[in-house]
PDB file of C-alpha atoms and ligand atoms in Angstrom:
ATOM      1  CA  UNK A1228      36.977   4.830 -22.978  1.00 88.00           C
ATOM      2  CA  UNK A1229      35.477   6.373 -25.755  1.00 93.00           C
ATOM      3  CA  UNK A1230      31.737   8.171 -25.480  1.00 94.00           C
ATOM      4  CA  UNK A1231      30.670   5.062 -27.901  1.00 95.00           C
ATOM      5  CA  UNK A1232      32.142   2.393 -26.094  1.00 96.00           C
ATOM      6  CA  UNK A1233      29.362   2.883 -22.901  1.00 98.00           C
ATOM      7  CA  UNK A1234      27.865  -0.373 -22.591  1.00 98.00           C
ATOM      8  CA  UNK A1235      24.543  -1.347 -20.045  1.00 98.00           C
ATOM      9  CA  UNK A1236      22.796  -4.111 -19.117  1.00 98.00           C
ATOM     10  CA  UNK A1237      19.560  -5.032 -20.083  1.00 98.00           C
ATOM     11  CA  UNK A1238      17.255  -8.240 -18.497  1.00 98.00           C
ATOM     12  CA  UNK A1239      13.962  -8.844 -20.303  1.00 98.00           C
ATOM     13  CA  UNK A1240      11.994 -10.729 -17.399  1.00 98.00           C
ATOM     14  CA  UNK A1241       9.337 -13.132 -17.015  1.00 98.00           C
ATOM     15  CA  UNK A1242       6.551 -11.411 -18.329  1.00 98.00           C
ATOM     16  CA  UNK A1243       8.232  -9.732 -21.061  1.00 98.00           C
ATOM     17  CA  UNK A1244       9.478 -13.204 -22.682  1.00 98.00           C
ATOM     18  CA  UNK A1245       6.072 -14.849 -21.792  1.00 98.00           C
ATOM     19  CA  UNK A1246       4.633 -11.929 -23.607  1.00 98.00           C
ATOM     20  CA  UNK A1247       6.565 -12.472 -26.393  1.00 98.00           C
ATOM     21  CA  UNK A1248       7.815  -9.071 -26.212  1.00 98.00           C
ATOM     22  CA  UNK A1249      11.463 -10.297 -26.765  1.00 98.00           C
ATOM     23  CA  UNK A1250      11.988  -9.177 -30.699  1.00 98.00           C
ATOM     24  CA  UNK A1251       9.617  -5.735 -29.917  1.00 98.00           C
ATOM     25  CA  UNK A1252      12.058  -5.013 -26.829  1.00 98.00           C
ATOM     26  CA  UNK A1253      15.244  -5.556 -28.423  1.00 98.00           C
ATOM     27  CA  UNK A1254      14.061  -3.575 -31.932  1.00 98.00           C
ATOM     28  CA  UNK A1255      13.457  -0.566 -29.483  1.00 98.00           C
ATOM     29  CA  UNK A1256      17.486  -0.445 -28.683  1.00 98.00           C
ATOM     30  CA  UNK A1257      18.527  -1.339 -31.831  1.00 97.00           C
ATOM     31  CA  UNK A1258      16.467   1.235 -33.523  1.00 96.00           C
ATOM     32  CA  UNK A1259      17.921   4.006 -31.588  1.00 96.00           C
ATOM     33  CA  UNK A1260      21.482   3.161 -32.597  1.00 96.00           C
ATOM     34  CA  UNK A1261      22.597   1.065 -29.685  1.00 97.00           C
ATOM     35  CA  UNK A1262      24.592  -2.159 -30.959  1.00 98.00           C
ATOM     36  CA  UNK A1263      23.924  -5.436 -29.236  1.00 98.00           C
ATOM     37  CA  UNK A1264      27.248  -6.841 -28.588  1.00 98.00           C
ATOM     38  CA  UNK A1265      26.167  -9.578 -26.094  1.00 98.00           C
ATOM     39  CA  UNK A1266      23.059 -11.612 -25.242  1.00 97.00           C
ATOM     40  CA  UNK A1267      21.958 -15.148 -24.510  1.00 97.00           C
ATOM     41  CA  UNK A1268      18.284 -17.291 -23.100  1.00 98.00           C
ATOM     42  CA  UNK A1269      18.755 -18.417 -19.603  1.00 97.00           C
ATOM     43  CA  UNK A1270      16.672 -19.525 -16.184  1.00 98.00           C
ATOM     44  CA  UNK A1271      18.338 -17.935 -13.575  1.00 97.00           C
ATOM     45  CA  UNK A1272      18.333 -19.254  -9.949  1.00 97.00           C
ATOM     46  CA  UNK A1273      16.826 -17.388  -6.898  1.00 98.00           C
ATOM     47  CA  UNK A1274      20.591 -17.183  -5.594  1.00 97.00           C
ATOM     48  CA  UNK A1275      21.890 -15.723  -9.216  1.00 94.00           C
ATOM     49  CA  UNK A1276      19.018 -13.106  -8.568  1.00 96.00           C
ATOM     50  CA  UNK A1277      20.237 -12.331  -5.190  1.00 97.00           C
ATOM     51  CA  UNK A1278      23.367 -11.590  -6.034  1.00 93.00           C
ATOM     52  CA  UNK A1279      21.985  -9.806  -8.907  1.00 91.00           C
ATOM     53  CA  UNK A1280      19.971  -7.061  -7.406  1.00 93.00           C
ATOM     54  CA  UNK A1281      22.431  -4.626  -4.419  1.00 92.00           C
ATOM     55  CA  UNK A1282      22.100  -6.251  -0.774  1.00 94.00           C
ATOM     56  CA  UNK A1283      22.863  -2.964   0.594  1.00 95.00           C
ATOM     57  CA  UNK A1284      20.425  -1.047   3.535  1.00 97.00           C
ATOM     58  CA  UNK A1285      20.560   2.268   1.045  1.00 96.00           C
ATOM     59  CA  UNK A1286      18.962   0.109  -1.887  1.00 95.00           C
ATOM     60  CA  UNK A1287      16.177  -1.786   0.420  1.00 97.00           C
ATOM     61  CA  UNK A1288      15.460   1.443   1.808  1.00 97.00           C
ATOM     62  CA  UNK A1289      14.509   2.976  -1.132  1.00 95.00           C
ATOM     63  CA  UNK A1290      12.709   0.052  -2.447  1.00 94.00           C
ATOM     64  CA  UNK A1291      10.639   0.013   1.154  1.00 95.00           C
ATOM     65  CA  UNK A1292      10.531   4.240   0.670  1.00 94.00           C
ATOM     66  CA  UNK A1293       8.534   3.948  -2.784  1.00 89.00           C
ATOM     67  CA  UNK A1294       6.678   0.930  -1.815  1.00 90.00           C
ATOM     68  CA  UNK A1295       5.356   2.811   1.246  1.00 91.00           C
ATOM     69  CA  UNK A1296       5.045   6.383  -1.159  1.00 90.00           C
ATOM     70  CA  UNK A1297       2.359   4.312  -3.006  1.00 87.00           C
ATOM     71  CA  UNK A1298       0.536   3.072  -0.106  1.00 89.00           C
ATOM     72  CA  UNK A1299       0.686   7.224   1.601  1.00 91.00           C
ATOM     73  CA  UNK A1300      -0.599   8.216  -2.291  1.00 90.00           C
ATOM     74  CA  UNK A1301      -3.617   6.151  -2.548  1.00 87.00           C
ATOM     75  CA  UNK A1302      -4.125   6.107   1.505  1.00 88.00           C
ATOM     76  CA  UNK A1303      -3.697   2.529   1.593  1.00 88.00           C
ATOM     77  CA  UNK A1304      -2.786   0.828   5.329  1.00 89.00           C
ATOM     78  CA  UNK A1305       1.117  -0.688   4.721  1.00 90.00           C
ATOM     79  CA  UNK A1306       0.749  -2.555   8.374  1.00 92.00           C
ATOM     80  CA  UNK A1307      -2.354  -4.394   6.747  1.00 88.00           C
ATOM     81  CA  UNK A1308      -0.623  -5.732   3.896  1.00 85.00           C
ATOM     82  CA  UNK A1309       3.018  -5.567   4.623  1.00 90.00           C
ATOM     83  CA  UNK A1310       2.464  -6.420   8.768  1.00 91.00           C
ATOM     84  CA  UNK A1311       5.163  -4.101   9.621  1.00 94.00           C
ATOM     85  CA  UNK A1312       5.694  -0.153   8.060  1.00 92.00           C
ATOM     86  CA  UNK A1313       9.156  -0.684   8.994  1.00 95.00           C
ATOM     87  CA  UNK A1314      10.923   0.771   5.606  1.00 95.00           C
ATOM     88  CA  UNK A1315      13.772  -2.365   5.933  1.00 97.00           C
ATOM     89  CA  UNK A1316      11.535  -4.645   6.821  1.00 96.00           C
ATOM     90  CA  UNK A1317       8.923  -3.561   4.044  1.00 95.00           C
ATOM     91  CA  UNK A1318      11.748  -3.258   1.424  1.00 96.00           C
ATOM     92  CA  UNK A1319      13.287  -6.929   1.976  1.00 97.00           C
ATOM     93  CA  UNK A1320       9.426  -8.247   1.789  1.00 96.00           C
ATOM     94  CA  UNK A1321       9.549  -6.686  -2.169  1.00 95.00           C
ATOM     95  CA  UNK A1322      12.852  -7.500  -2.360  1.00 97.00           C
ATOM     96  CA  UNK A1323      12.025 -11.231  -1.839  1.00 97.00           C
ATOM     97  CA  UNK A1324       8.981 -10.971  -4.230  1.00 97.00           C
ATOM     98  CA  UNK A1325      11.372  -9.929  -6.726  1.00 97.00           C
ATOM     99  CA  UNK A1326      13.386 -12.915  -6.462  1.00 98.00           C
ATOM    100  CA  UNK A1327      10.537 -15.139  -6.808  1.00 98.00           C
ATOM    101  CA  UNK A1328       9.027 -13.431  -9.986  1.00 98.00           C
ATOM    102  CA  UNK A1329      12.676 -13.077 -11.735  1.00 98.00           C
ATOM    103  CA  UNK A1330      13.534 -17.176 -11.476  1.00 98.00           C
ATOM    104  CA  UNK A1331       9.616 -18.111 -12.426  1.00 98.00           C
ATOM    105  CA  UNK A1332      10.294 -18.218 -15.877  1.00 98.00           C
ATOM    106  CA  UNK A1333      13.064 -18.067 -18.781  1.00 98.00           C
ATOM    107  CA  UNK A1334      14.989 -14.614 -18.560  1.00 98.00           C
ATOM    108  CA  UNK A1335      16.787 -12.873 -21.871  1.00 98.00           C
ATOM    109  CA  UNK A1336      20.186 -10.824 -20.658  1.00 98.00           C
ATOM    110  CA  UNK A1337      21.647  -8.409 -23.054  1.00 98.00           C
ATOM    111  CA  UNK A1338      24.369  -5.959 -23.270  1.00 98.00           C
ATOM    112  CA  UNK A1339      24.081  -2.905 -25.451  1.00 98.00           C
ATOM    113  CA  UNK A1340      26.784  -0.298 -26.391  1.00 98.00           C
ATOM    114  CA  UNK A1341      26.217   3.494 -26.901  1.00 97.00           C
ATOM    115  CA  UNK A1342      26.721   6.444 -26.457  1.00 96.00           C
ATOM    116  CA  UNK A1343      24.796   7.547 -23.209  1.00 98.00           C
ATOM    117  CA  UNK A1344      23.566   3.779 -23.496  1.00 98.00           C
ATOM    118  CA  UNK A1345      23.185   3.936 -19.625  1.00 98.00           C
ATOM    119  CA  UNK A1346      20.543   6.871 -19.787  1.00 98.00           C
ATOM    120  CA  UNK A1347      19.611   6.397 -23.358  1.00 98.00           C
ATOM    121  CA  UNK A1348      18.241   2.561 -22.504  1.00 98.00           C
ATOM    122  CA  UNK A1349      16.130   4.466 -19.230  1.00 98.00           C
ATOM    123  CA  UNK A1350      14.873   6.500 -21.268  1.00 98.00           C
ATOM    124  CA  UNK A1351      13.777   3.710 -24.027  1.00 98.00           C
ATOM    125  CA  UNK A1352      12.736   1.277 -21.147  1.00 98.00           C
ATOM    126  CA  UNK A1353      10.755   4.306 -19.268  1.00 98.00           C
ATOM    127  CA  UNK A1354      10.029   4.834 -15.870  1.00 95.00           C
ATOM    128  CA  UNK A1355       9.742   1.765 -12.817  1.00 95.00           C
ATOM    129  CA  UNK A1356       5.727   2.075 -12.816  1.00 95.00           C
ATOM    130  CA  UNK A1357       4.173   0.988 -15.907  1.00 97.00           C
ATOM    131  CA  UNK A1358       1.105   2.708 -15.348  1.00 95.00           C
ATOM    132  CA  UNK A1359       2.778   5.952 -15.023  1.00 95.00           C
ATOM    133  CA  UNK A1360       4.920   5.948 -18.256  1.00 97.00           C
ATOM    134  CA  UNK A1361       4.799   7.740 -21.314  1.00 98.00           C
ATOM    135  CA  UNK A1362       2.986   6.195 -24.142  1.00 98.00           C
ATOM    136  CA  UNK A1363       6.216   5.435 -26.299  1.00 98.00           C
ATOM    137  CA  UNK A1364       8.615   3.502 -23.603  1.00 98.00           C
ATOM    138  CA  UNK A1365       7.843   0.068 -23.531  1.00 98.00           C
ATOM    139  CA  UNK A1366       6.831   0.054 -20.128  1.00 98.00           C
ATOM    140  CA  UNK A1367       4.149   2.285 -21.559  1.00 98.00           C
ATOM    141  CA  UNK A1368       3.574   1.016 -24.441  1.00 98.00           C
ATOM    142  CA  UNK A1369       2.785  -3.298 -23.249  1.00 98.00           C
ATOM    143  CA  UNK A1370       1.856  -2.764 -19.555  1.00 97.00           C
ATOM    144  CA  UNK A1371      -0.576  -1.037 -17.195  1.00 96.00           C
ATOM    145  CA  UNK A1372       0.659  -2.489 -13.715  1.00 97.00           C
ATOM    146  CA  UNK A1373       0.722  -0.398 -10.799  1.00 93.00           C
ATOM    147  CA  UNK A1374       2.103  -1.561  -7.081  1.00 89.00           C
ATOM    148  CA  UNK A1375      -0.917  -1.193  -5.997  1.00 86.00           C
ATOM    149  CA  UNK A1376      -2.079  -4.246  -7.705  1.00 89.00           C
ATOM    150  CA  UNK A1377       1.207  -6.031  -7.056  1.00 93.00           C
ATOM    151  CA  UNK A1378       1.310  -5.198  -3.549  1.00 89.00           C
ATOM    152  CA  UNK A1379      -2.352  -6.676  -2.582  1.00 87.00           C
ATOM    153  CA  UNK A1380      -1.178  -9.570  -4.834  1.00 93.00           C
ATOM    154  CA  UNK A1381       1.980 -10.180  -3.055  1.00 92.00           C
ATOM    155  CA  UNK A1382       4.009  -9.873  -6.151  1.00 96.00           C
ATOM    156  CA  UNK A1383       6.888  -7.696  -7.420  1.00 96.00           C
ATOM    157  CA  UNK A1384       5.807  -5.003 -10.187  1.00 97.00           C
ATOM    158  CA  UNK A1385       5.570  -6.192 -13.743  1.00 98.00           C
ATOM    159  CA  UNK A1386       7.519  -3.780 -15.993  1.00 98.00           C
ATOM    160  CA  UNK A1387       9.259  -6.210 -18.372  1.00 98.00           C
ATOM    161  CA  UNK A1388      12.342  -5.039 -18.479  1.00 98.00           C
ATOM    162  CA  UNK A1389      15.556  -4.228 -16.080  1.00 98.00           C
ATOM    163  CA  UNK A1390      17.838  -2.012 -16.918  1.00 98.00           C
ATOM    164  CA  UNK A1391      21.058  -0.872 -14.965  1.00 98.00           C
ATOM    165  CA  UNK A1392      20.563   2.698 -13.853  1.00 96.00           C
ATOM    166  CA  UNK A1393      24.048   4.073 -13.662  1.00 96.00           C
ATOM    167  CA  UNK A1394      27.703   3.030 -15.344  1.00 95.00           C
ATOM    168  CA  UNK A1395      28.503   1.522 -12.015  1.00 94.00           C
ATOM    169  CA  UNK A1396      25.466  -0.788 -11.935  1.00 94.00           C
ATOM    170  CA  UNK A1397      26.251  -1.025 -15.473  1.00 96.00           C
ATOM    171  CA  UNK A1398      29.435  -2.863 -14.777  1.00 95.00           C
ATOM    172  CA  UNK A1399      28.629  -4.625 -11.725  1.00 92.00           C
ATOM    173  CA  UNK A1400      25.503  -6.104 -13.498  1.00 95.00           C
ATOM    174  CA  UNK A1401      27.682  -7.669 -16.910  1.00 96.00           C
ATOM    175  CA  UNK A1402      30.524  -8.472 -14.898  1.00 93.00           C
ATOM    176  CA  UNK A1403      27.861 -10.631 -12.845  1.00 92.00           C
ATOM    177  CA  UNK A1404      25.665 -12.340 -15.857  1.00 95.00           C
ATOM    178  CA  UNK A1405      28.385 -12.497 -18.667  1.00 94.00           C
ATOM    179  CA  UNK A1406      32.437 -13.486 -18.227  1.00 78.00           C
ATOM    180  CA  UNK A1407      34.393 -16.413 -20.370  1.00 70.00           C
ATOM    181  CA  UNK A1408      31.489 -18.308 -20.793  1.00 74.00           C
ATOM    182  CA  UNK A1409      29.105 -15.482 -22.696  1.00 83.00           C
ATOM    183  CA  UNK A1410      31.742 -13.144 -24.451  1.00 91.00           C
ATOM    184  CA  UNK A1411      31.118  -9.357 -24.921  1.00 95.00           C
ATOM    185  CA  UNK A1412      31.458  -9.373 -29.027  1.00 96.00           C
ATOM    186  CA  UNK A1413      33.198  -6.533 -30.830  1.00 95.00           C
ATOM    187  CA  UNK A1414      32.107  -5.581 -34.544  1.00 97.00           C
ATOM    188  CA  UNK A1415      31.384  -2.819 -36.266  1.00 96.00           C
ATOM    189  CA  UNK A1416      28.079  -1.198 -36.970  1.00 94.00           C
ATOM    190  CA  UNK A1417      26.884   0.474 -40.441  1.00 92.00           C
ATOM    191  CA  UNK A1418      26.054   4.003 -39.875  1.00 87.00           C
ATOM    192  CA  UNK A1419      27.217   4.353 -36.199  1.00 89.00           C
ATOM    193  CA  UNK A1420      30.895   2.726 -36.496  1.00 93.00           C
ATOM    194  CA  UNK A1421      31.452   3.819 -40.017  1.00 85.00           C
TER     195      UNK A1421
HETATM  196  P1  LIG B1231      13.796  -0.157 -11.863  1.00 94.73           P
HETATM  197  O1  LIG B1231      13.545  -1.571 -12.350  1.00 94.73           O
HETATM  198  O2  LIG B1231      13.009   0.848 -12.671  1.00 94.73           O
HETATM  199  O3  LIG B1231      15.261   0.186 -11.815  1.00 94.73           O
HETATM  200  P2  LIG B1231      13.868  -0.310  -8.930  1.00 94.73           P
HETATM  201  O4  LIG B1231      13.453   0.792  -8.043  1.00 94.73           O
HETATM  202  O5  LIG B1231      15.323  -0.603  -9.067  1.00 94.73           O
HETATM  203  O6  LIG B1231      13.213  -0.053 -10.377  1.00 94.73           O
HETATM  204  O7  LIG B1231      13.092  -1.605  -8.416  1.00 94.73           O
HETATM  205  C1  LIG B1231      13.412  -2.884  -8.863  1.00 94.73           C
HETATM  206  C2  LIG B1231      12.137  -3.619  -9.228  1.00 94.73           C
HETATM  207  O8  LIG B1231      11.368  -3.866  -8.036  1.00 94.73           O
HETATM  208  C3  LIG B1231      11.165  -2.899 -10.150  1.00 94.73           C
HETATM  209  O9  LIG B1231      11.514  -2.995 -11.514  1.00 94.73           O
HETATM  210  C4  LIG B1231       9.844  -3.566  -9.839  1.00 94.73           C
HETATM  211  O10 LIG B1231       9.695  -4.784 -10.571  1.00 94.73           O
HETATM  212  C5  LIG B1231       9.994  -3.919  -8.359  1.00 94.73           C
HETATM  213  N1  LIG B1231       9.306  -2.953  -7.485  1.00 94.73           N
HETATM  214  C6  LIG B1231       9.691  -1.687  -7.213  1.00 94.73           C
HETATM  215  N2  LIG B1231       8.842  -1.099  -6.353  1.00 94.73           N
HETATM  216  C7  LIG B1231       7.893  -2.032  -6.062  1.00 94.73           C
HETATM  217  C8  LIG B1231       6.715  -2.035  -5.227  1.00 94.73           C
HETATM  218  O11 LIG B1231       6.333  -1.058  -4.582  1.00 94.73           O
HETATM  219  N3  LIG B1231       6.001  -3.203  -5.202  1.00 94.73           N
HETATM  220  C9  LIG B1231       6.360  -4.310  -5.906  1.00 94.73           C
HETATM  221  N4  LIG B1231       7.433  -4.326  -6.691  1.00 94.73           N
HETATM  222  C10 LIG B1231       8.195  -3.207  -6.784  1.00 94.73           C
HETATM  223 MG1  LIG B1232      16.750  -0.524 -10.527  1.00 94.73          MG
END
């Protein structure tokens, strides 16, 4: 594969579509000279989403590690919110909120090709915690939410935007939302392909 040909995948969620962010978000990539080669509108079930996001202990670990990182920053109790400070247990609880938020509302899936688009669309997208990124991402740039607020509200982070985090998530991710039915277009772009 050639450095150009890296493609990732890119969900705008619920509260970037209902903030009308869709047009802003996808200007971002586009301005940086990733090519969209693949994107469509849909409402995606809570199953689609569960297939969507890794099942694995490693992943809810880590999403029950930073959950419980938050709570240990700001000396919150995790047993009075979460019940449990089991890390599993704590991780499938955000997990699950996750689910709920993504199939609330109209999604936007896109793929975008580039070189270093894996890293390059982090870097656009910023970090997980809106609060904490850079002025300049569009996490920083639209949204100030912090899992402290999500957490007492029983709700997964709103960050407006997924994005795969390595090639292999990359692959797994538009392998899972696009195949015969949403093609993967090939064309060339002015000042990047020739
Ligand atoms: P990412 O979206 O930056 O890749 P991940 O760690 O993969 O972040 O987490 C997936 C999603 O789970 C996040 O985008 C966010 O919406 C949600 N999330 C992560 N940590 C928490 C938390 O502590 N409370 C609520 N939601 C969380
Ligand atoms: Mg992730």
């Amino acid at each position: 594969m050639q450095p150009k040909e890296e493609k990732t995948f890119i969900l705008i969620k619920p509260d970037g579509v209902r903030k009308g962010l869709i047009g802003e978000i996808i200007k971002r990539f586009e301005q940086r000279d990733l090519k969209v080669v693949a994107m469509e509108m849909f409402h995606a079930s809570r199953k689609e989403m569960d297939n969507h996001y890794p099942k694995e202990d490693k992943w809810v670990r880590r999403l029950g590690e930073k959950t419980m990182a938050t709570y240990a920053k700001y000396g919150h109790d995790v047993k009075k919110d979460f019940g449990t400070s089991d890390l599993m247990r704590v991780g499938k609880t955000v997990r699950g909120w996750l689910l709920d938020f993504m199939s609330s509302a109209p999604l936007v899936k896109v793929v975008v090709q580039g070189v270093h688009a894996v890293d390059m669309v982090r870097k656009i997208v910023g970090p997980t915690m809106p609060y904490l990124a850079e002025m300049g991402t569009i996490r920083g740039d639209f949204s100030n939410d912090s899992p402290l607020n999500a957490n007492v509200e029983r709700r997964s982070v709103f960050n407006l935007v997924h994005a795969s985090e390595t090639p292999e998530e990359a692959k797994h991710e538009i392998a899972h939302w696009f195949g015969k039915k949403s093609p993967i277009y090939k064309y060339k772009r002015f000042g990047v392909d020739e």
